[in-house]
Amino acid sequence: MPSRGQNEDRDSGIARSASLSSLLITPFPSPSSSASSSSSYQRRWLRSQTTSLENGLIPRRSTDETFSLADETCSSNPAIVRRKKIAISVIFSLCEKEEAQRNFQDFFFSHFPLFESHMNRLKSAIEKAMITCRKIAESSRRVQLYVSRLMEALGEFRGTICNLYSVPRIAEPIWLTMMSSTLEKNQLCQRFLKEFTLLIEQINKNQFFAALLTAVLTYHLAWVPTVMPVDHPPIKAFSEKRTSQSVNMLAKTHPYNPLWAQLGDLYGALGSPVRLTRTVVVGKQKDLVQRILYVLTYFLRCSELQENQLTWSGTHGEGDQVMHGSKITTALEKGEVEESEYVVVTVRNEPALVPPILLPPAGERRNLGPTGWAGAQGGMDIPDLGPNPDKEEQSSGTCSTAFQEAALSTSSRHQGAFCGDDGCEKEGPQGGSLRLPGSEALRAGLKTSQQTAGVEFKGETPQKLLDRSTAWPCPDRHFREKAPLEKVTFKIGSSVSPESDLESRTKKMEEQLNPCRQCPDLAGSPSTQSRVYPDMAQDQQGLGCSFEPCFRKNACCLRKQSSEQEEGEPDRRSAEDRGIRTSLRADVAVQLNRPTATFTSGDSGKQAVHNIGGSCVKGAEGPWLEPIPSRCEQQDSGLLVTADVPCGDASRTEEYRIEGDIPRNESADSALGDSDDEACAAAALSMGHHGDRPEESLEVELPLPRSQNISHQNVRNFGRSLLAGYCPTYMPDLVLHGTSNDEKLKQWLMADLVHTVHHPVLDEPIAEAICIVADTDKWSVQVATSQRKMMDSVKLGQDALVSSQVSSLLQSILQLYKLHLPADFCVMHLEDRLQELYLKSKMLSEYLRGHTRVHVKELGVVLGIESNDLPLLTAIATTHSPYVAQILL
Amino acid sequence: MNAIVALCHFCELHGPRTLFCTEVLHAPLPQGAESGDSPSQGEQAEEEEGGIQMSSRIRSHSPAEGASVEASSPGPKKSDMCEGCRSLAVGHPGYISHDKETSIKYVSHQHPNHPQLFSIVRQACVRSLSCEVCPGREGPIFFGDEQHGFVFSHTFFIKDSLARGFQRWYSIIAIMMDRIYLINSWPFLLGKIRGIIDELQGKALKVFEAEQFGCPQRAQRMNTAFTPFLHQRNGNAARSLTSLTSDDNLWACLHTSFAWLLKACGSRLTEKLLEGAPTEDTLVQMEKLADLEEESESWDNSEAEEKAPVFSEGSEGRERTKHLTDLSSRSDGGSWQPRKLAVFKSLRHMRQVLGAPSFRMLAWHVLMGNQVIWKSRDVDLVQSAFEILRTMLPVGCVCVIPYSNQYEEAYRCNFLGLSPQVQIPAHVLSSEFAVIVEVHMAPHPSVYPVGPEDDQSLSKYEFVVTSGSPVSADRVGPTILNKIEAALTNQNLSVDVVDQCLICLKEEWMNKVKVLFKFTKVDSRPKEDTQKLLSILGASEEDNVKLLKFWMTGLSKTYKSHLMSTVRSPTATECRN
């Protein structure tokens, strides 16, 4: 064998301490399943376990963070070694543009391991400089040399970071793009195959391409898990591999750092012993190098990252812009000057303090009437009734809230003293977040097209409210709405508290509900009043609560509708609403997908209410009616906000009165928003659950609010940043890049590899650092490693082998393509062939387990494995059978 | 997220103190790890695993918990605690939240119960409120090491009209062992923690202002505020955060907020990781299982009497479900339990028993899809023979009638077990598409080569393999047969290796079958092209072609329908020039 024979492996130094520790088989109970035994799964599971805090600490390797100024020639006695405390700090001055700043910050935090690695490098350079300079007697010369060395190292650091940030990236790495966009998959396959076959045909002089691909497949092992056959059928189209459910589940139950996992995948750190690999393509022909780089992005695989934003308050619509945790809403607003309008962009944050959902103590809960429980159960079952499956969750959320809330309030009334809760007093924006768009839209609609929608709305809804107001039988504790203000003030900026929304809603509400004003609020029972008034005091600022009843009427009317099963009327209104929105969309460039979406959800939710409304109203008299408003508000006005948590006793009320005087531009105003719909659903869940596990109720159980998830593709990740294009110079960190000449490469490669081993970016010991260097000028592929001294000055490393498996794979793909088999089929076939490689490695590992060495020839005859396939197949085997590496040692 | 979030306070009397701390408890083993992760199964696993194991973990702490917080907890003695450095009231059991979907629990106490964690949090708390402080004393900072964990700390002031300088100093810290993860999450943590702080400060400011302006007594005190030390000596100095924010539910609220923070941070980034497509064998097995479920009722009836010619796939189907993780036919050879009966244990065993030439003939017919008939009194023997032989074929190509009292046509099965007295029609006997193995009682122990793994139980039989047209010895035969024979011959290869080898060979040839299917059945390409294709596939010899054609019948419906549907889409071949 030309290289990498077993003898060489034996003295390859693989058995260094680091590599041995990386060989250790997992000390943790590992989920035993053939499906999950893939190395990618194992790596992630291990990571989550080694970084776990649950049962105390797992001892980890310690990094030496102090400067070591010990000269090699110096005595090793630590007492003699002088220790100075030295610190280096690097300040990044950012560009003035805010966006650029944020970009860099995102890059910095997501790519921190790389920054850290370069810091380490800077540190060792300084160490070295200090040690060398110590020998110089003359102080001025010493300082001069020291400073110059230091500046040199700093310059290097700056250059590297700068390059890392600015180097050209491959815009659409094939594998990642195929994974994320299914739409253009065919075109993508075609483009890939065209380039791929071109390379197979044209640059396989010297077996160059086959050698390169063999090396890439041998060291960048992340492709292996993507071809490991699974034991469950594909869900979607056949050719689309499915996402690994076991890994998904692991990420949920035992979160680990996906960025770290991705980085490891890219560097091919899946095998055992762990190796980090990079690939550089050198060549004067930029075009050719770029082609090769592009094709390789199919084989250099990693996971795609998604960014999820969990919200517990309200719903984000599809068209919502979500940036850094804030929701941005845009609305057309009326200016202070009459007749003028302007677009207001509101950035709102979800309150950071999540109000707890306090459950009644177990004993009291039992007192809940059977109706209450039935109600709660019913609420949870609602999704089945919902007509629109997509929206089921939302509707179920709201509906179950309604019932849960009712259940809770029932109990609170029964019990009298129920824990008071700030959360429900202070109106948070979260309730509004769902409805706001609606109200904004309506409002804008009122402004922009007054004679149509606005008038209609004005004319109709309040009237209905009036009509039905008499039907309202019971007081309501939920409504805390800001008083209408005379002028509209909006904050633009991130720290906006929800007043603006409340104000806007209020204003609109005022317009709508003016006709109802005269209805006095007399219905409330004393206890309810005491709870309601403080809220009002807090928010209202001197405005009477006279409009409160109107809400009730509003609510009531809806309630009545639902109990009467009047379908037509709300539907009509919905149509109107849509109309308004549509016209608004035409008028202003605001994103309104969301309102529409919101509305639909409201609609379906409402139907659910319809379905169950009757029974629930029948079930309980007073409190049972409360749930309904929450539906109502969502549908037609976007005004009302629900409070789910039974709140305050009399003593607490006092305090809120006091608080009412406090200036309103206080973020805490919004701080403890009431718990929202989901929260209560969750409450229902856990309440239902609670009885099952009495042994766990030692701690007071507080349900988590139910979450909503908005996902979007994350772009600040290694998959997008470490696959680079044709760079002006050799770069140390990139997983893949091309460059025109190898001068700097020759100069730096060895040091880089050694540094990689000593300061692994993966935060775990690694055994070997590898760099695959493909030179299109010399048609050579060499594998440089941190473990071998350079053989001579010309060569960077060993010549890569050509696996006959790989070369037959390439040939058959080329031939099939020439026979005009469609590109996507060829890609499928390629995957099948890669899977064959995996299966062969399984066979090899089985073989190695059972027996001592057999002559390679025998392997060839029997297993169809040739000697040039061995390194590749062994490498693959180490990803699924770690013992292979141990056997080979 | 593997982190602890804690609220710490610099008490004017006692120095840095941990006030409140939320931990995350994960289920010991990831759910869904045990193969099939259909939602129902997953949920079940969650219930069982999460429930039992978590509760046991909690139980381990519960004695301390149940009695009283400070009885056995490593926390400071009650006597060194003032109002300001206490969060939950004495005897309060703490809070817990269950995340049902993930079986993660979030638990809050004043201090972690685990002694090691206690000291970690304690140390982080001290550092966050003494040395590792952001310039200006309010703001985020990162510190830590591998031994004590890494800490994101954000210090802040809370207004207190009675405190020195009218404010008290707090910090919220997040401790993780995963340094990189913590720093990756920095912007997120900063935003969320800043938000919590803002709201706490806002609440406190309200109380502060109310105390200053709302109540004349307070205002009067404020006038003498130039000597703030007085207040401390009033004994009022230590006020709880609850009273500073005037929020009785503050701790419950912080628990929910911290738990939420941990949850949101842990799920902030997720990966999409693809896994390989299932093998054809797996797909076919799935399909058969699905079919089976549909007709499971009728199947139950037929199970009792084997005579009903239902595919015996059924009878194994159930067993197979358990072995599904054990991919494809591997389980066939391995899972067969020898019941001290005369059975075949492996292909190699069979080859030894039958003798190489007979075995080759038999295997040839098996691979080509010809009908294989075994006539014997011994049902178990026949069944074991079929179990062994079928491993040579893709699952989709196997149709077994394990034992029947009458001859079944070839289209119904390619493996047929018959009792000795059943008459086989003459055309079958003379057909080149059938092979018959007759098992007789040997008059005297036969002289076949005795292999190491041979047991004597089979020696009482004599096997006669016949076919209508015996294969001529000089025919090369299908490539796969020769490879199988090579593997069986080599005694250096264990049975496991041979099994793996069979899987490799089958998959390799199934991949050729796929291409051929696409080419001929889907795209309907002309014959010349097909010849070219076959030579590319290395299967242009007649026997190989025959084999491919037979194996094509074993392709899964899923695969076929996928190919059929994608070819209908116009984009497939157009853009090629």
GROMACS .gro file of N, CA and C in nm, chain A residues 231-319:
model
  267
  231ASP      N    1  -3.482   0.250   1.001
  231ASP     CA    2  -3.574   0.136   1.003
  231ASP      C    3  -3.719   0.180   1.000
  232HIS      N    4  -3.741   0.302   0.961
  232HIS     CA    5  -3.880   0.343   0.947
  232HIS      C    6  -3.898   0.406   0.810
  233PRO      N    7  -4.016   0.396   0.759
  233PRO     CA    8  -4.036   0.440   0.622
  233PRO      C    9  -4.034   0.592   0.610
  234PRO      N   10  -3.998   0.641   0.494
  234PRO     CA   11  -3.997   0.785   0.474
  234PRO      C   12  -4.139   0.840   0.483
  235ILE      N   13  -4.149   0.958   0.533
  235ILE     CA   14  -4.282   1.017   0.545
  235ILE      C   15  -4.323   1.082   0.415
  236LYS      N   16  -4.231   1.160   0.363
  236LYS     CA   17  -4.269   1.237   0.244
  236LYS      C   18  -4.219   1.164   0.120
  237ALA      N   19  -4.185   1.247   0.024
  237ALA     CA   20  -4.140   1.189  -0.101
  237ALA      C   21  -4.021   1.097  -0.075
  238PHE      N   22  -4.008   1.003  -0.158
  238PHE     CA   23  -3.909   0.900  -0.133
  238PHE      C   24  -3.768   0.955  -0.135
  239SER      N   25  -3.742   1.038  -0.233
  239SER     CA   26  -3.605   1.084  -0.250
  239SER      C   27  -3.563   1.177  -0.138
  240GLU      N   28  -3.659   1.237  -0.075
  240GLU     CA   29  -3.622   1.326   0.033
  240GLU      C   30  -3.594   1.243   0.156
  241LYS      N   31  -3.473   1.253   0.196
  241LYS     CA   32  -3.442   1.183   0.319
  241LYS      C   33  -3.519   1.252   0.428
  242ARG      N   34  -3.548   1.178   0.530
  242ARG     CA   35  -3.623   1.248   0.632
  242ARG      C   36  -3.532   1.296   0.743
  243THR      N   37  -3.580   1.395   0.811
  243THR     CA   38  -3.498   1.446   0.919
  243THR      C   39  -3.501   1.345   1.032
  244SER      N   40  -3.392   1.339   1.098
  244SER     CA   41  -3.378   1.238   1.201
  244SER      C   42  -3.466   1.271   1.321
  245GLN      N   43  -3.563   1.187   1.342
  245GLN     CA   44  -3.655   1.212   1.452
  245GLN      C   45  -3.587   1.189   1.586
  246SER      N   46  -3.497   1.093   1.589
  246SER     CA   47  -3.434   1.067   1.718
  246SER      C   48  -3.349   1.185   1.760
  247VAL      N   49  -3.281   1.245   1.663
  247VAL     CA   50  -3.200   1.362   1.697
  247VAL      C   51  -3.291   1.479   1.734
  248ASN      N   52  -3.400   1.493   1.661
  248ASN     CA   53  -3.494   1.599   1.695
  248ASN      C   54  -3.542   1.586   1.839
  249MET      N   55  -3.576   1.464   1.873
  249MET     CA   56  -3.629   1.441   2.006
  249MET      C   57  -3.521   1.465   2.110
  250LEU      N   58  -3.402   1.423   2.077
  250LEU     CA   59  -3.292   1.445   2.171
  250LEU      C   60  -3.273   1.595   2.196
  251ALA      N   61  -3.279   1.670   2.089
  251ALA     CA   62  -3.259   1.814   2.103
  251ALA      C   63  -3.365   1.873   2.195
  252LYS      N   64  -3.482   1.813   2.194
  252LYS     CA   65  -3.587   1.867   2.279
  252LYS      C   66  -3.570   1.823   2.423
  253THR      N   67  -3.541   1.695   2.440
  253THR     CA   68  -3.538   1.645   2.577
  253THR      C   69  -3.405   1.673   2.644
  254HIS      N   70  -3.301   1.676   2.566
  254HIS     CA   71  -3.169   1.699   2.623
  254HIS      C   72  -3.096   1.801   2.538
  255PRO      N   73  -3.135   1.925   2.551
  255PRO     CA   74  -3.080   2.024   2.459
  255PRO      C   75  -2.927   2.029   2.464
  256TYR      N   76  -2.870   2.039   2.348
  256TYR     CA   77  -2.726   2.057   2.337
  256TYR      C   78  -2.707   2.174   2.243
  257ASN      N   79  -2.584   2.207   2.218
  257ASN     CA   80  -2.560   2.324   2.134
  257ASN      C   81  -2.553   2.284   1.987
  258PRO      N   82  -2.653   2.318   1.911
  258PRO     CA   83  -2.654   2.276   1.770
  258PRO      C   84  -2.542   2.339   1.690
  259LEU      N   85  -2.500   2.457   1.730
  259LEU     CA   86  -2.389   2.520   1.658
  259LEU      C   87  -2.262   2.436   1.674
  260TRP      N   88  -2.244   2.389   1.793
  260TRP     CA   89  -2.128   2.304   1.819
  260TRP      C   90  -2.138   2.176   1.737
  261ALA      N   91  -2.256   2.118   1.737
  261ALA     CA   92  -2.276   1.994   1.663
  261ALA      C   93  -2.249   2.014   1.515
  262GLN      N   94  -2.295   2.127   1.466
  262GLN     CA   95  -2.275   2.154   1.324
  262GLN      C   96  -2.127   2.171   1.291
  263LEU      N   97  -2.058   2.240   1.379
  263LEU     CA   98  -1.915   2.262   1.357
  263LEU      C   99  -1.842   2.128   1.352
  264GLY      N  100  -1.877   2.041   1.445
  264GLY     CA  101  -1.814   1.910   1.447
  264GLY      C  102  -1.843   1.831   1.320
  265ASP      N  103  -1.966   1.838   1.274
  265ASP     CA  104  -2.002   1.769   1.150
  265ASP      C  105  -1.917   1.820   1.035
  266LEU      N  106  -1.907   1.950   1.027
  266LEU     CA  107  -1.834   2.008   0.914
  266LEU      C  108  -1.688   1.967   0.914
  267TYR      N  109  -1.629   1.967   1.030
  267TYR     CA  110  -1.489   1.927   1.039
  267TYR      C  111  -1.474   1.776   1.032
  268GLY      N  112  -1.584   1.707   1.023
  268GLY     CA  113  -1.577   1.562   1.011
  268GLY      C  114  -1.537   1.493   1.139
  269ALA      N  115  -1.565   1.558   1.251
  269ALA     CA  116  -1.520   1.502   1.380
  269ALA      C  117  -1.617   1.398   1.432
  270LEU      N  118  -1.645   1.297   1.350
  270LEU     CA  119  -1.742   1.198   1.391
  270LEU      C  120  -1.679   1.064   1.424
  271GLY      N  121  -1.563   1.047   1.372
  271GLY     CA  122  -1.504   0.916   1.388
  271GLY      C  123  -1.440   0.900   1.524
  272SER      N  124  -1.367   0.796   1.536
  272SER     CA  125  -1.295   0.772   1.659
  272SER      C  126  -1.163   0.708   1.621
  273PRO      N  127  -1.054   0.765   1.656
  273PRO     CA  128  -1.033   0.889   1.730
  273PRO      C  129  -1.082   1.012   1.653
  274VAL      N  130  -1.108   1.114   1.729
  274VAL     CA  131  -1.165   1.234   1.667
  274VAL      C  132  -1.061   1.307   1.585
  275ARG      N  133  -1.098   1.335   1.463
  275ARG     CA  134  -1.008   1.412   1.378
  275ARG      C  135  -1.081   1.537   1.329
  276LEU      N  136  -1.007   1.643   1.315
  276LEU     CA  137  -1.064   1.763   1.254
  276LEU      C  138  -1.001   1.779   1.116
  277THR      N  139  -1.085   1.797   1.018
  277THR     CA  140  -1.036   1.800   0.882
  277THR      C  141  -1.079   1.927   0.809
  278ARG      N  142  -0.986   1.978   0.731
  278ARG     CA  143  -1.019   2.089   0.642
  278ARG      C  144  -0.973   2.054   0.502
  279THR      N  145  -1.031   2.118   0.405
  279THR     CA  146  -0.992   2.090   0.268
  279THR      C  147  -0.959   2.219   0.195
  280VAL      N  148  -0.844   2.220   0.131
  280VAL     CA  149  -0.804   2.337   0.053
  280VAL      C  150  -0.781   2.294  -0.091
  281VAL      N  151  -0.838   2.369  -0.181
  281VAL     CA  152  -0.813   2.341  -0.322
  281VAL      C  153  -0.727   2.454  -0.377
  282VAL      N  154  -0.609   2.418  -0.426
  282VAL     CA  155  -0.515   2.519  -0.475
  282VAL      C  156  -0.515   2.516  -0.627
  283GLY      N  157  -0.509   2.631  -0.689
  283GLY     CA  158  -0.500   2.631  -0.834
  283GLY      C  159  -0.509   2.770  -0.893
  284LYS      N  160  -0.441   2.786  -1.003
  284LYS     CA  161  -0.442   2.916  -1.070
  284LYS      C  162  -0.574   2.939  -1.143
  285GLN      N  163  -0.634   2.828  -1.191
  285GLN     CA  164  -0.759   2.846  -1.266
  285GLN      C  165  -0.874   2.864  -1.169
  286LYS      N  166  -0.909   2.987  -1.152
  286LYS     CA  167  -1.013   3.019  -1.054
  286LYS      C  168  -1.142   2.943  -1.083
  287ASP      N  169  -1.176   2.942  -1.209
  287ASP     CA  170  -1.303   2.881  -1.249
  287ASP      C  171  -1.308   2.734  -1.209
  288LEU      N  172  -1.201   2.666  -1.239
  288LEU     CA  173  -1.195   2.523  -1.209
  288LEU      C  174  -1.201   2.499  -1.058
  289VAL      N  175  -1.123   2.577  -0.987
  289VAL     CA  176  -1.121   2.561  -0.841
  289VAL      C  177  -1.260   2.584  -0.785
  290GLN      N  178  -1.326   2.683  -0.836
  290GLN     CA  179  -1.460   2.711  -0.786
  290GLN      C  180  -1.557   2.598  -0.814
  291ARG      N  181  -1.540   2.539  -0.931
  291ARG     CA  182  -1.624   2.423  -0.964
  291ARG      C  183  -1.604   2.310  -0.866
  292ILE      N  184  -1.479   2.283  -0.840
  292ILE     CA  185  -1.450   2.174  -0.747
  292ILE      C  186  -1.509   2.204  -0.610
  293LEU      N  187  -1.490   2.329  -0.566
  293LEU     CA  188  -1.542   2.366  -0.436
  293LEU      C  189  -1.693   2.346  -0.432
  294TYR      N  190  -1.756   2.389  -0.540
  294TYR     CA  191  -1.901   2.379  -0.544
  294TYR      C  192  -1.946   2.233  -0.533
  295VAL      N  193  -1.884   2.148  -0.611
  295VAL     CA  194  -1.923   2.007  -0.609
  295VAL      C  195  -1.898   1.944  -0.471
  296LEU      N  196  -1.788   1.985  -0.410
  296LEU     CA  197  -1.757   1.927  -0.279
  296LEU      C  198  -1.861   1.963  -0.173
  297THR      N  199  -1.930   2.073  -0.193
  297THR     CA  200  -2.030   2.111  -0.092
  297THR      C  201  -2.145   2.012  -0.089
  298TYR      N  202  -2.148   1.920  -0.184
  298TYR     CA  203  -2.249   1.815  -0.171
  298TYR      C  204  -2.203   1.708  -0.074
  299PHE      N  205  -2.073   1.688  -0.068
  299PHE     CA  206  -2.021   1.579   0.015
  299PHE      C  207  -1.981   1.626   0.155
  300LEU      N  208  -1.955   1.754   0.166
  300LEU     CA  209  -1.925   1.810   0.298
  300LEU      C  210  -2.057   1.844   0.362
  301ARG      N  211  -2.102   1.757   0.449
  301ARG     CA  212  -2.238   1.773   0.496
  301ARG      C  213  -2.244   1.819   0.641
  302CYS      N  214  -2.350   1.883   0.672
  302CYS     CA  215  -2.374   1.918   0.812
  302CYS      C  216  -2.524   1.944   0.827
  303SER      N  217  -2.562   1.965   0.950
  303SER     CA  218  -2.703   1.989   0.973
  303SER      C  219  -2.736   2.134   0.938
  304GLU      N  220  -2.861   2.157   0.909
  304GLU     CA  221  -2.908   2.293   0.884
  304GLU      C  222  -2.965   2.345   1.015
  305LEU      N  223  -2.938   2.471   1.042
  305LEU     CA  224  -2.988   2.526   1.167
  305LEU      C  225  -3.111   2.612   1.147
  306GLN      N  226  -3.197   2.601   1.243
  306GLN     CA  227  -3.317   2.683   1.244
  306GLN      C  228  -3.317   2.765   1.370
  307GLU      N  229  -3.366   2.884   1.358
  307GLU     CA  230  -3.377   2.965   1.477
  307GLU      C  231  -3.523   2.968   1.518
  308ASN      N  232  -3.548   2.940   1.643
  308ASN     CA  233  -3.686   2.937   1.690
  308ASN      C  234  -3.705   3.045   1.792
  309GLN      N  235  -3.816   3.109   1.779
  309GLN     CA  236  -3.847   3.204   1.882
  309GLN      C  237  -3.971   3.156   1.953
  310LEU      N  238  -3.955   3.127   2.077
  310LEU     CA  239  -4.070   3.082   2.154
  310LEU      C  240  -4.140   3.204   2.210
  311THR      N  241  -4.267   3.206   2.196
  311THR     CA  242  -4.342   3.313   2.262
  311THR      C  243  -4.451   3.248   2.343
  312TRP      N  244  -4.478   3.309   2.452
  312TRP     CA  245  -4.586   3.254   2.533
  312TRP      C  246  -4.707   3.343   2.525
  313SER      N  247  -4.689   3.456   2.467
  313SER     CA  248  -4.801   3.549   2.465
  313SER      C  249  -4.851   3.561   2.325
  314GLY      N  250  -4.976   3.535   2.311
  314GLY     CA  251  -5.040   3.563   2.185
  314GLY      C  252  -4.981   3.484   2.070
  315THR      N  253  -5.018   3.525   1.956
  315THR     CA  254  -4.979   3.453   1.837
  315THR      C  255  -4.907   3.547   1.745
  316HIS      N  256  -4.804   3.499   1.688
  316HIS     CA  257  -4.744   3.574   1.581
  316HIS      C  258  -4.801   3.523   1.451
  317GLY      N  259  -4.836   3.613   1.370
  317GLY     CA  260  -4.888   3.571   1.241
  317GLY      C  261  -4.774   3.535   1.151
  318GLU      N  262  -4.811   3.484   1.038
  318GLU     CA  263  -4.709   3.436   0.946
  318GLU      C  264  -4.622   3.550   0.894
  319GLY      N  265  -4.686   3.658   0.867
  319GLY     CA  266  -4.614   3.766   0.803
  319GLY      C  267  -4.541   3.855   0.901
   0.00000   0.00000   0.00000
